[in-house]
Coordinates of C-alpha atoms in Angstrom, one line a residue:
M24 CA 15.9 -0.2 24.0
S25 CA 14.1 0.0 27.4
A26 CA 14.2 2.9 29.8
P27 CA 16.1 0.8 32.4
E28 CA 18.8 0.1 29.9
R29 CA 19.3 3.8 29.2
R30 CA 19.6 4.5 32.9
N31 CA 22.3 1.8 33.2
G32 CA 24.7 3.8 31.0
A33 CA 23.4 3.7 27.5
P34 CA 23.6 7.1 25.7
P35 CA 20.3 8.9 25.2
P36 CA 19.0 9.2 21.7
P37 CA 20.5 12.2 19.8
E38 CA 18.5 15.4 19.9
E39 CA 17.1 16.6 16.6
E40 CA 18.8 19.6 15.0
P41 CA 16.7 22.7 14.8
P42 CA 15.4 23.5 11.3
G43 CA 17.6 25.9 9.3
D44 CA 15.2 28.8 9.4
E45 CA 14.9 28.4 13.2
E46 CA 18.7 28.6 13.6
Y47 CA 18.8 31.6 11.3
A48 CA 16.1 33.3 13.4
R49 CA 18.0 32.7 16.6
T50 CA 21.2 34.1 15.2
Y51 CA 19.5 37.1 13.8
A52 CA 17.7 37.8 17.1
A53 CA 20.9 37.4 19.1
G54 CA 22.7 39.9 16.8
Y55 CA 19.8 42.3 16.9
E56 CA 19.7 42.2 20.7
E57 CA 23.4 42.8 21.0
G58 CA 23.2 45.8 18.6
V59 CA 20.3 47.4 20.6
R60 CA 22.2 46.8 23.9
S61 CA 25.4 48.4 22.5
G62 CA 23.5 51.4 21.1
L63 CA 21.6 52.0 24.4
R64 CA 24.8 51.6 26.5
E65 CA 26.6 54.2 24.3
V66 CA 23.7 56.7 24.7
L67 CA 23.7 56.1 28.5
Q68 CA 27.4 56.7 28.6
H69 CA 27.1 60.0 26.8
T70 CA 24.2 61.0 29.0
S71 CA 26.2 60.3 32.2
R72 CA 28.8 62.7 31.0
G73 CA 26.4 65.6 31.1
H74 CA 25.9 66.2 27.3
T75 CA 23.1 68.4 26.3
A76 CA 20.3 67.2 24.1
Q77 CA 21.9 69.1 21.1
E78 CA 25.3 67.4 21.8
L79 CA 23.6 64.0 22.1
R80 CA 21.9 64.6 18.7
I81 CA 25.2 65.5 17.1
L82 CA 26.9 62.4 18.5
V83 CA 24.1 60.1 17.4
E84 CA 23.9 61.6 14.0
S85 CA 27.7 61.3 13.5
R86 CA 27.5 57.6 14.6
L87 CA 24.6 56.9 12.2
A88 CA 26.4 58.6 9.3
R89 CA 29.3 56.0 9.6
L90 CA 27.2 53.0 10.6
D91 CA 27.5 51.4 7.2
E92 CA 31.3 51.6 7.4
E93 CA 31.3 50.1 10.9
V94 CA 29.1 47.2 9.8
E95 CA 31.4 46.4 6.9
L96 CA 34.5 46.5 9.1
K97 CA 32.7 44.2 11.5
R98 CA 31.8 41.8 8.7
R99 CA 35.4 41.7 7.5
S100 CA 36.8 41.1 11.0
L101 CA 34.4 38.1 11.4
L102 CA 35.6 36.6 8.1
A103 CA 39.3 37.3 8.8
P104 CA 41.5 34.6 10.5
P105 CA 41.4 34.8 14.3
R106 CA 44.2 36.8 15.9
R107 CA 46.1 35.7 18.9
P108 CA 44.7 37.5 22.0
A109 CA 46.9 40.2 23.6
W110 CA 47.3 38.4 26.9
S111 CA 49.7 41.0 28.2
S112 CA 47.1 43.7 28.1
L113 CA 44.5 41.5 29.7
L114 CA 46.9 40.5 32.6
R115 CA 48.2 44.0 33.1
A116 CA 47.2 45.5 36.5
P117 CA 44.8 48.4 36.1
Q118 CA 46.3 51.8 36.5
P119 CA 45.0 54.5 38.8
T120 CA 43.0 57.2 37.0
R121 CA 42.3 60.9 37.5
A122 CA 45.5 61.5 39.5
W123 CA 49.1 62.1 38.9
V124 CA 51.1 60.3 41.6
P125 CA 54.1 62.4 42.6
T126 CA 57.5 61.1 43.4
F127 CA 59.9 62.4 46.0
G128 CA 63.6 63.2 46.1
G129 CA 63.5 65.2 42.9
G130 CA 62.5 62.3 40.7
A131 CA 60.3 62.7 37.6
P132 CA 56.6 61.8 37.7
P133 CA 55.7 58.3 36.7
T134 CA 54.6 57.8 33.1
A135 CA 51.0 56.9 32.6
R136 CA 50.1 53.9 30.5
I137 CA 47.1 54.2 28.1
G138 CA 45.3 51.4 26.4
P139 CA 42.9 51.2 23.5
G140 CA 39.7 53.1 23.9
R141 CA 41.1 55.3 26.6
S142 CA 41.6 59.1 26.8
V143 CA 43.8 61.2 29.0
L144 CA 43.6 65.0 29.5
V145 CA 46.9 66.5 30.8
R146 CA 46.5 69.9 32.4
E147 CA 49.8 71.8 31.9
E148 CA 50.9 75.2 30.7
R149 CA 53.2 73.8 28.0
P150 CA 53.2 70.3 26.4
S151 CA 55.6 68.3 28.5
R152 CA 54.0 65.4 30.5
A153 CA 51.7 64.7 27.5
V154 CA 54.7 64.3 25.3
E155 CA 56.2 61.9 27.8
I156 CA 53.1 59.8 27.8
L157 CA 53.0 59.9 24.0
R158 CA 56.5 58.7 23.7
A159 CA 56.0 56.0 26.3
N160 CA 53.0 54.5 24.6
V161 CA 53.5 55.2 20.9
H162 CA 55.1 51.8 20.2
E163 CA 51.9 50.1 21.5
F164 CA 50.0 51.3 18.5
P165 CA 50.5 50.8 14.7
R166 CA 50.5 54.5 14.1
A167 CA 50.4 57.9 15.8
A168 CA 48.3 60.9 14.7
L169 CA 49.5 64.3 16.0
V170 CA 47.3 67.4 16.0
S171 CA 49.7 70.2 16.8
L172 CA 51.1 73.5 15.5
R173 CA 54.5 72.0 16.3
P174 CA 54.3 68.2 16.3
P175 CA 56.8 66.7 18.8
E176 CA 59.7 64.4 17.8
L177 CA 59.0 60.7 18.2
P178 CA 62.4 58.9 18.4
G179 CA 62.2 55.4 16.8
V180 CA 58.9 56.1 14.9
S181 CA 59.2 56.1 11.1
K182 CA 57.4 58.7 9.0
E183 CA 55.2 55.9 7.7
R184 CA 53.8 55.4 11.2
R185 CA 53.0 59.0 12.0
V186 CA 50.4 61.4 10.7
D187 CA 51.0 65.1 11.3
I188 CA 47.9 67.3 11.2
V189 CA 48.9 71.0 11.5
P190 CA 45.9 73.2 11.9
S191 CA 47.7 76.3 10.6
G192 CA 51.1 76.8 9.1
S193 CA 53.2 77.2 6.0
D194 CA 52.5 73.7 4.8
L195 CA 48.9 74.7 4.1
A196 CA 48.3 76.3 0.7
G197 CA 47.6 80.0 0.9
G198 CA 47.9 80.2 4.7
A199 CA 44.7 78.1 5.0
R200 CA 43.5 76.8 8.3
L201 CA 42.0 73.4 9.2
S202 CA 38.7 73.6 11.1
P203 CA 37.8 71.0 13.8
G204 CA 35.6 69.2 11.3
E205 CA 38.4 69.0 8.7
I206 CA 40.8 67.8 11.4
G207 CA 38.3 65.1 12.3
G208 CA 38.1 64.0 8.7
H209 CA 41.9 63.6 8.6
L210 CA 41.8 61.5 11.8
R211 CA 39.2 59.0 10.6
E212 CA 41.6 57.1 8.4
P213 CA 44.4 56.4 10.9
T214 CA 42.0 55.7 13.8
E215 CA 39.7 53.4 11.9
A216 CA 42.6 51.4 10.3
P217 CA 43.3 48.0 11.9
G218 CA 44.8 48.4 15.3
G219 CA 43.8 52.1 15.6
A220 CA 46.1 55.0 16.4
L221 CA 47.5 56.9 19.3
V222 CA 46.1 60.4 18.9
Y223 CA 48.0 63.4 20.4
V224 CA 46.5 66.9 20.5
D225 CA 47.9 70.1 22.0
A226 CA 46.1 72.6 19.8
L227 CA 42.7 72.9 21.6
E228 CA 43.5 76.4 22.8
Y229 CA 44.3 77.5 19.2
L230 CA 41.1 75.9 17.9
A231 CA 39.0 77.6 20.7
G232 CA 40.5 81.0 19.8
E233 CA 39.9 80.5 16.0
Y234 CA 36.6 78.7 16.0
G235 CA 35.0 79.3 19.4
L236 CA 34.7 77.3 22.6
E237 CA 31.5 75.4 21.8
L238 CA 32.8 73.9 18.6
T239 CA 36.1 73.0 20.2
L240 CA 34.3 71.2 23.1
K241 CA 32.2 69.3 20.6
F242 CA 35.4 68.4 18.8
A243 CA 36.9 67.1 22.0
N244 CA 33.8 65.0 22.7
W245 CA 34.0 63.6 19.2
L246 CA 37.7 62.7 19.7
V247 CA 36.9 60.8 22.9
N248 CA 34.1 58.9 21.2
Q249 CA 36.2 58.2 18.2
V250 CA 39.0 56.5 20.1
E251 CA 36.4 54.6 22.2
T252 CA 35.0 53.0 19.1
T253 CA 38.1 52.3 17.0
S254 CA 40.6 50.7 19.4
S255 CA 42.6 53.9 19.5
A256 CA 43.7 56.1 22.4
L257 CA 43.8 59.9 23.0
I258 CA 46.3 62.2 24.8
V259 CA 45.3 65.9 25.1
S260 CA 47.6 68.6 26.5
F261 CA 45.6 71.6 27.6
D262 CA 46.4 74.8 29.6
R263 CA 43.6 75.1 32.2
R264 CA 44.2 78.8 32.4
S265 CA 42.5 79.1 29.0
L266 CA 39.0 78.3 30.5
D267 CA 37.0 79.3 33.5
T268 CA 36.1 76.7 36.1
R269 CA 32.7 75.8 34.6
E270 CA 34.0 75.5 31.0
L271 CA 37.0 73.5 32.2
S272 CA 34.7 71.1 34.0
R273 CA 32.7 70.5 30.8
L274 CA 35.9 69.6 29.0
E275 CA 37.2 67.3 31.8
R276 CA 33.9 65.3 32.0
S277 CA 34.6 63.9 28.5
F278 CA 37.9 62.2 29.5
H279 CA 38.6 58.9 31.3
T280 CA 41.7 60.2 33.1
I281 CA 42.7 63.7 34.2
I282 CA 46.3 64.5 35.1

């Protein structure tokens, strides 16, 4: 067939398929590039929050320790049947952050919405607004994980959907206490299960008194990182009177939203 005939509408000859090893190399390189980009973006994100070199090392070592599990979960998700996208969450208008918008005429404050990967720090003397946010969002997640000396009631949520983690109390043998590291271990299963979990914490003051401020701040940073990487969400109720201004600022820098 001549060149003029092709220009008059005849389809061009089919392109040759790349060899199998070339296609494999392209796929591998693309995956490698995305992995490197994701890792560097995560390090930059932690750096922008003011973490020290020691804190960055702890965060990176923690991520490396569970990398095999994350890769296996990713492999399984790629082999699983595709799920219908949650269009409602994509079309939902973004909510204002780092502010609690007051209402007038004696009305109650609006309830914040919290999506997967997000974290909210509620500054209050007693858990109140945080519980409201918890109850308003708990049905958006497959399960709820509550870290509290007195876990709040969640109407309409079955026992199978909630995980109560009490740092200290009669339920623990011999009056034992759960350290931040042990609490983190209990939170891994619900947050890393399909769909993640809505995590609620109102025991940071207790943990700071029992285990020290530095360890508690590192635990809070770990919590924020954990929900970011597991499609979970985090609500923390904290009395700002427990910390001085500098220490409170260190805690607040970890969270997406401050109320």
